[in-house]
XYZ file of C-alpha atoms in Angstrom:
440
model
C -40.251 -1.584 39.349
C -37.993 0.630 37.004
C -39.416 1.181 33.593
C -37.254 2.233 30.757
C -38.086 5.739 29.718
C -39.886 5.770 26.434
C -38.452 7.845 23.564
C -40.949 9.678 21.367
C -41.133 10.268 17.670
C -38.721 13.324 17.914
C -36.013 11.103 19.396
C -36.568 8.446 16.812
C -36.278 11.041 13.992
C -32.995 12.392 15.562
C -31.628 8.807 15.639
C -32.708 8.007 12.054
C -31.398 11.382 10.894
C -28.033 10.726 12.626
C -27.841 7.201 11.154
C -28.592 8.524 7.647
C -26.065 11.314 8.064
C -23.423 8.825 9.052
C -24.205 6.656 6.003
C -24.187 9.548 3.777
C -20.937 11.001 4.935
C -19.859 14.459 6.156
C -19.495 17.075 3.457
C -16.022 18.558 3.361
C -16.597 21.146 0.620
C -16.387 24.043 3.149
C -12.792 23.281 4.172
C -10.090 25.548 2.917
C -8.009 22.897 1.245
C -10.972 21.651 -0.849
C -12.080 25.186 -1.798
C -8.459 25.866 -2.996
C -8.477 22.629 -5.023
C -11.867 23.363 -6.632
C -10.694 26.941 -7.594
C -7.486 25.378 -8.951
C -9.418 22.898 -11.147
C -11.767 25.522 -12.429
C -8.862 27.621 -13.580
C -7.841 24.558 -15.631
C -11.227 24.100 -17.231
C -12.908 21.717 -14.875
C -16.728 22.200 -14.652
C -18.202 21.709 -11.305
C -20.013 18.354 -11.236
C -22.523 16.516 -8.831
C -19.624 15.264 -6.790
C -18.636 16.623 -3.358
C -15.738 15.558 -1.133
C -16.921 13.902 2.079
C -15.711 11.770 5.037
C -17.417 8.396 5.315
C -17.314 6.100 8.298
C -16.397 2.937 6.395
C -14.132 4.118 3.651
C -12.702 7.407 4.902
C -12.385 10.189 2.455
C -14.311 9.878 -0.793
C -16.779 11.667 -3.049
C -20.677 11.740 -2.631
C -23.314 12.700 -5.180
C -25.681 15.645 -4.728
C -28.414 13.811 -6.801
C -29.586 10.278 -7.361
C -28.564 8.632 -10.768
C -28.382 5.294 -12.557
C -26.162 5.816 -15.617
C -24.124 8.928 -15.366
C -20.947 10.682 -16.560
C -19.667 11.581 -13.101
C -16.520 13.241 -13.981
C -14.700 14.780 -16.986
C -11.234 16.016 -15.971
C -9.532 18.152 -18.663
C -6.042 17.270 -19.780
C -4.603 20.374 -18.147
C -5.537 18.957 -14.721
C -3.644 15.716 -15.288
C -0.111 15.233 -14.126
C 1.854 13.024 -16.568
C 5.310 12.577 -18.054
C 4.446 15.530 -20.407
C 3.992 17.728 -17.353
C 7.452 16.688 -16.118
C 9.144 17.219 -19.563
C 7.606 20.647 -19.851
C 8.956 21.723 -16.463
C 12.381 22.666 -15.112
C 13.316 18.964 -15.015
C 12.694 18.473 -18.806
C 16.293 19.333 -20.013
C 17.946 17.232 -17.247
C 15.755 14.234 -18.251
C 16.517 14.683 -21.941
C 20.357 14.943 -21.406
C 20.650 11.949 -18.975
C 22.032 8.596 -20.080
C 21.017 5.897 -19.697
C 17.482 7.275 -19.941
C 15.337 7.332 -16.791
C 12.079 5.465 -16.700
C 8.731 7.278 -16.870
C 8.067 6.148 -13.316
C 11.387 7.653 -12.029
C 10.613 10.906 -13.913
C 7.193 11.267 -12.160
C 8.640 10.224 -8.765
C 11.384 12.956 -9.139
C 8.824 15.576 -10.081
C 6.476 14.752 -7.237
C 9.433 14.975 -4.686
C 10.671 18.265 -6.116
C 7.178 19.823 -6.204
C 6.406 18.616 -2.612
C 9.753 20.239 -1.504
C 8.785 23.509 -3.309
C 5.380 23.384 -1.284
C 3.530 26.680 -1.861
C 5.758 27.755 -4.799
C 4.568 24.578 -6.673
C 1.910 25.039 -9.364
C 0.410 21.834 -8.021
C 0.299 22.597 -4.245
C -3.527 22.691 -4.049
C -3.412 19.009 -5.073
C -0.281 18.067 -3.176
C -1.712 19.365 0.029
C -4.485 16.777 -0.155
C -2.273 13.841 -0.934
C -1.704 11.369 2.022
C 1.473 11.811 4.058
C 1.882 8.079 4.439
C 0.378 4.864 2.767
C -0.512 1.390 3.841
C 0.742 -0.668 0.894
C 3.551 -3.158 1.792
C 6.351 -0.681 0.834
C 5.366 1.270 3.926
C 4.548 -1.515 6.330
C 6.977 -2.271 9.162
C 8.651 -5.705 8.899
C 6.582 -7.016 11.886
C 3.343 -6.442 9.904
C 4.734 -7.796 6.658
C 5.825 -11.015 8.375
C 2.235 -11.751 9.310
C 0.765 -11.337 5.839
C -0.572 -14.520 4.277
C 1.164 -16.136 1.332
C 1.558 -15.357 -1.569
C 1.117 -11.760 -0.487
C 4.047 -11.914 1.918
C 6.393 -13.096 -0.884
C 5.015 -10.335 -3.241
C 5.408 -7.706 -0.521
C 9.042 -8.588 -0.126
C 9.478 -8.319 -3.857
C 7.765 -4.984 -4.058
C 9.860 -3.592 -1.194
C 13.036 -4.802 -3.086
C 11.911 -3.314 -6.318
C 11.327 0.124 -4.865
C 14.579 0.018 -2.933
C 16.492 -0.952 -6.266
C 14.789 1.739 -8.304
C 15.709 4.289 -5.737
C 19.445 3.063 -5.710
C 19.640 3.104 -9.493
C 18.119 6.666 -9.614
C 20.525 8.279 -7.127
C 23.122 9.459 -9.838
C 20.280 11.205 -11.664
C 19.115 12.873 -8.462
C 22.673 14.158 -7.911
C 22.709 15.704 -11.413
C 19.773 17.923 -10.367
C 21.891 19.836 -7.683
C 21.923 23.118 -9.740
C 18.166 23.320 -9.310
C 18.172 23.264 -5.499
C 19.804 25.510 -2.815
C 20.259 22.638 -0.450
C 21.806 19.218 -0.739
C 19.824 16.999 -3.143
C 20.679 14.008 -1.003
C 18.415 15.417 1.746
C 15.569 16.269 -0.638
C 15.647 13.005 -2.738
C 16.040 10.588 0.260
C 14.448 7.170 0.336
C 11.540 8.299 2.492
C 10.587 10.837 -0.041
C 11.008 8.395 -3.001
C 8.907 5.805 -1.068
C 6.110 8.338 -0.666
C 6.321 9.377 -4.382
C 6.411 5.832 -5.577
C 3.288 4.917 -3.443
C 1.456 8.117 -4.627
C 1.946 7.021 -8.236
C 1.197 3.291 -7.727
C -1.941 3.878 -5.718
C -3.531 6.983 -7.302
C -2.733 7.132 -10.945
C -5.317 6.248 -13.707
C -4.244 4.279 -16.850
C -3.460 6.662 -19.753
C -1.200 5.486 -22.567
C 1.423 7.881 -23.882
C 3.524 7.583 -26.966
C 7.050 6.292 -26.476
C 9.634 9.118 -26.029
C 13.385 8.704 -26.694
C 14.298 10.480 -23.501
C 12.650 7.670 -21.519
C 13.570 3.958 -21.051
C 11.457 1.345 -22.618
C 9.165 0.772 -19.591
C 5.521 1.576 -20.254
C 4.480 5.235 -19.946
C 0.883 4.907 -18.925
C 0.514 6.947 -15.673
C -1.708 10.011 -14.996
C -2.378 11.541 -11.688
C -5.866 12.935 -11.672
C -6.633 15.545 -8.946
C -10.210 15.202 -7.437
C -10.932 12.139 -9.544
C -8.491 10.055 -7.324
C -10.783 10.757 -4.304
C -13.181 8.179 -5.759
C -12.952 4.873 -3.791
C -13.256 1.248 -5.043
C -16.150 -1.030 -4.792
C -16.237 -4.458 -6.423
C -19.877 -4.274 -6.932
C -20.046 -1.354 -9.288
C -19.563 -1.057 -13.087
C -17.838 1.904 -14.686
C -16.283 2.954 -17.975
C -13.154 4.999 -17.679
C -10.808 6.352 -20.335
C -9.204 9.361 -21.765
C -11.529 10.884 -24.401
C -9.411 12.037 -27.381
C -12.193 14.302 -28.718
C -12.946 16.200 -25.501
C -9.326 15.834 -24.176
C -10.771 14.790 -20.816
C -10.312 11.893 -18.606
C -13.975 10.614 -18.248
C -15.627 8.228 -15.953
C -19.080 6.908 -16.604
C -20.824 4.794 -13.943
C -23.217 2.144 -14.926
C -24.437 1.579 -11.327
C -27.231 3.187 -9.402
C -26.360 5.687 -6.645
C -28.747 7.394 -4.199
C -28.662 11.057 -3.394
C -25.904 12.009 -0.875
C -24.460 8.581 -0.954
C -20.727 7.731 -1.788
C -19.955 7.284 -5.456
C -17.667 4.358 -6.151
C -15.581 3.164 -9.058
C -14.102 -0.188 -9.773
C -10.451 -0.597 -9.917
C -10.649 -4.071 -11.523
C -11.401 -7.672 -10.617
C -8.906 -7.722 -7.764
C -8.893 -9.894 -4.589
C -7.972 -8.382 -1.211
C -4.416 -9.476 -1.533
C -3.941 -7.628 -4.762
C -5.783 -4.536 -3.426
C -3.527 -4.394 -0.352
C -0.398 -4.947 -2.406
C -1.206 -2.270 -4.975
C -3.518 0.115 -3.170
C -3.067 -0.441 0.549
C -6.608 -1.352 1.484
C -9.040 -4.271 1.508
C -12.706 -4.562 0.477
C -14.863 -6.442 3.087
C -16.845 -9.432 1.601
C -15.052 -8.935 -1.680
C -16.497 -11.542 -4.098
C -13.118 -11.955 -5.783
C -11.371 -13.105 -2.580
C -9.861 -16.512 -2.121
C -7.419 -18.253 0.215
C -4.392 -19.618 -1.477
C -2.980 -23.012 -1.095
C 0.819 -23.001 -1.367
C 2.671 -25.859 -3.039
C 4.585 -26.814 0.086
C 1.355 -26.930 2.101
C -0.294 -29.185 -0.567
C 2.569 -31.537 -0.960
C 2.697 -32.239 2.820
C -0.364 -34.333 2.313
C 0.961 -36.673 -0.318
C 1.379 -40.116 1.092
C 5.128 -41.019 1.242
C 4.250 -44.700 0.242
C 2.647 -43.445 -3.002
C 5.116 -44.849 -5.615
C 3.700 -42.430 -8.248
C 3.970 -39.357 -6.126
C 7.031 -37.959 -8.034
C 5.357 -38.548 -11.395
C 2.082 -36.992 -10.179
C 3.973 -33.771 -9.162
C 5.790 -33.788 -12.399
C 2.580 -33.909 -14.395
C 1.102 -31.108 -12.305
C 4.291 -29.067 -12.906
C 4.278 -29.679 -16.684
C 0.619 -28.582 -16.894
C 1.308 -25.659 -14.630
C -1.429 -26.687 -12.211
C 0.480 -26.056 -8.997
C -0.225 -22.337 -9.093
C -3.383 -20.412 -8.144
C -4.886 -23.209 -6.144
C -7.612 -21.638 -3.930
C -10.598 -21.959 -1.599
C -13.303 -19.375 -2.409
C -16.587 -18.345 -0.964
C -18.181 -21.434 -2.519
C -15.453 -23.918 -1.580
C -12.423 -25.324 -3.198
C -11.799 -24.123 -6.767
C -12.191 -26.467 -9.727
C -8.420 -26.240 -10.270
C -7.777 -27.285 -6.661
C -10.117 -30.231 -6.682
C -8.671 -31.419 -10.093
C -5.200 -31.425 -8.627
C -6.452 -33.289 -5.524
C -8.146 -35.960 -7.662
C -4.967 -36.543 -9.549
C -2.938 -36.786 -6.362
C -5.603 -39.248 -4.979
C -5.386 -41.647 -7.892
C -4.556 -45.238 -6.889
C -1.928 -47.339 -8.634
C -4.405 -49.060 -10.918
C -6.051 -45.695 -11.803
C -2.938 -43.742 -12.657
C -3.191 -44.266 -16.378
C -6.371 -42.354 -16.285
C -4.686 -39.036 -15.226
C -5.417 -37.317 -18.482
C -9.141 -37.905 -17.887
C -8.838 -36.242 -14.544
C -7.380 -33.119 -16.103
C -10.246 -33.180 -18.604
C -12.740 -33.115 -15.659
C -14.005 -36.751 -15.890
C -14.989 -38.701 -12.782
C -12.707 -41.721 -12.259
C -14.526 -43.383 -9.313
C -16.696 -42.631 -6.303
C -13.728 -43.605 -4.122
C -11.386 -41.111 -5.838
C -14.035 -38.347 -5.465
C -14.328 -39.024 -1.720
C -10.550 -39.251 -1.128
C -10.095 -35.841 -2.926
C -12.833 -34.234 -0.839
C -11.370 -35.688 2.398
C -7.982 -34.208 1.310
C -9.545 -30.858 0.607
C -11.147 -30.987 4.128
C -7.727 -31.635 5.708
C -6.258 -28.773 3.731
C -9.021 -26.433 4.691
C -8.847 -27.414 8.379
C -4.970 -26.948 8.353
C -5.336 -23.499 6.791
C -8.095 -22.508 9.195
C -5.818 -23.421 12.064
C -2.857 -21.376 10.509
C -5.146 -18.428 10.084
C -6.314 -18.496 13.631
C -2.779 -18.711 14.805
C -1.917 -15.651 12.638
C -4.850 -13.659 14.231
C -3.514 -14.504 17.696
C -0.110 -13.246 16.713
C -1.632 -10.103 15.368
C -3.615 -9.547 18.487
C -0.480 -10.014 20.720
C 1.496 -7.567 18.510
C -1.262 -4.979 18.660
C -0.934 -4.986 22.386
C 2.937 -4.748 22.365
C 3.394 -2.426 19.372
C 0.912 0.391 19.787
C 2.536 2.392 17.147
C 1.699 -0.311 14.587
C -1.956 -0.646 15.441
C -3.253 0.771 12.195
C -0.969 -1.519 10.106
C -1.682 -4.506 12.134
C -5.562 -3.901 12.024
C -5.323 -4.019 8.212
C -3.302 -7.357 8.431
C -5.944 -8.605 10.861
C -8.785 -7.654 8.618
C -7.157 -9.599 5.783
C -6.876 -12.780 7.889
C -10.439 -12.269 9.085
C -11.695 -12.290 5.478
C -9.627 -15.464 4.991
C -11.212 -17.112 8.013
C -14.630 -16.408 6.687
C -13.860 -17.988 3.401
C -12.442 -21.143 5.018
C -15.338 -21.601 7.347
C -17.685 -21.432 4.463
C -15.552 -23.765 2.517
C -15.590 -26.283 5.368
C -19.408 -26.067 5.342
C -19.569 -26.584 1.599
C -17.155 -29.466 1.778
C -19.370 -31.169 4.481
C -22.187 -30.875 2.127
C -20.303 -32.260 -0.770
C -18.973 -35.175 1.261
C -22.594 -35.982 2.298
C -23.806 -36.119 -1.390
C -20.901 -38.378 -2.531
C -21.580 -40.969 0.093
């Protein structure tokens, strides 16, 4: 009889140490690029903190703490370290921006500066920071059309809008780029191409912190509230932590204070806001697994497919819902259909003799047990339909991953988004079965 070889305490210790090491992350402080960045920050007044750059198995690059804490000011980045429109105006681009009419937007100014500085490479004052920025991104602007087509609604529509917005901004900025030719030895068209603009726009959209600046005449009226924050922007998002973040006018530093506990050598997270995964992917290019803010959206077209054609009040019902703006933001969440969705379904399920009670439905009143049951049955049908659509989408993603190897990373992100939707829909179906049993 073959017996499995027993492993002793030394082996267990090695495995436990390896598991802990994996959870804690791999310290990157010794790498040349991070040494250069820390030196650069120190020259600008940044005091070394408890944070260290590290590589984590689940989140990738981030910052870990060298000591445990509960409430802690984790970073205070001096104003000199922040890249803002003031930085741009005080640079070689300043006179060109001031003279240009119509004025460029603050966002365009920042994009222009990033492209120019990246082109300058080691001659740039910001090169220790620029060297650590991603070469590419995974927000929809960067996704290939095959991946965008498989995004769930309403993210797919918003992705197309985002891509159009960036393309239009680039097209409208071309004349300004051409005016900068005296600054460069080579053709500005090759420097300020769409690919470079795409990268700059994504860098600003995904990595800036909010910092309000006074309105300047040399800029258009769009909000000027961007600040790129080297090192600080390595902090990853978690929906479960609480932080306070703002520019401190007294210390002239951008400060982040965390209100959540963190163990020694673990990753330190901040919170980008109460965003669901569709918003996180759209704005930042990632998703958060088991995000409590996630929900599956029910489109108006999907909803209206289930209205009985023989219902003589169907047009009036839809009109009421439109007038009260109730056809937007209809969702299934981790605990089932939202109150808003159930309210809409109850109104749609009103029978002819109950129709005059529609205002009571909007106020949350129960009209009848029959109406409650019909609305839950309709919710179940919607949930089942969306579950089927999600499974189909996952099958399509799986096939594309096999045929388009170069898109595997993008498609894996889309797949993860649909997997989160599927989890929510399966839980919603379970909750609906429970609700249906309690209303019988």
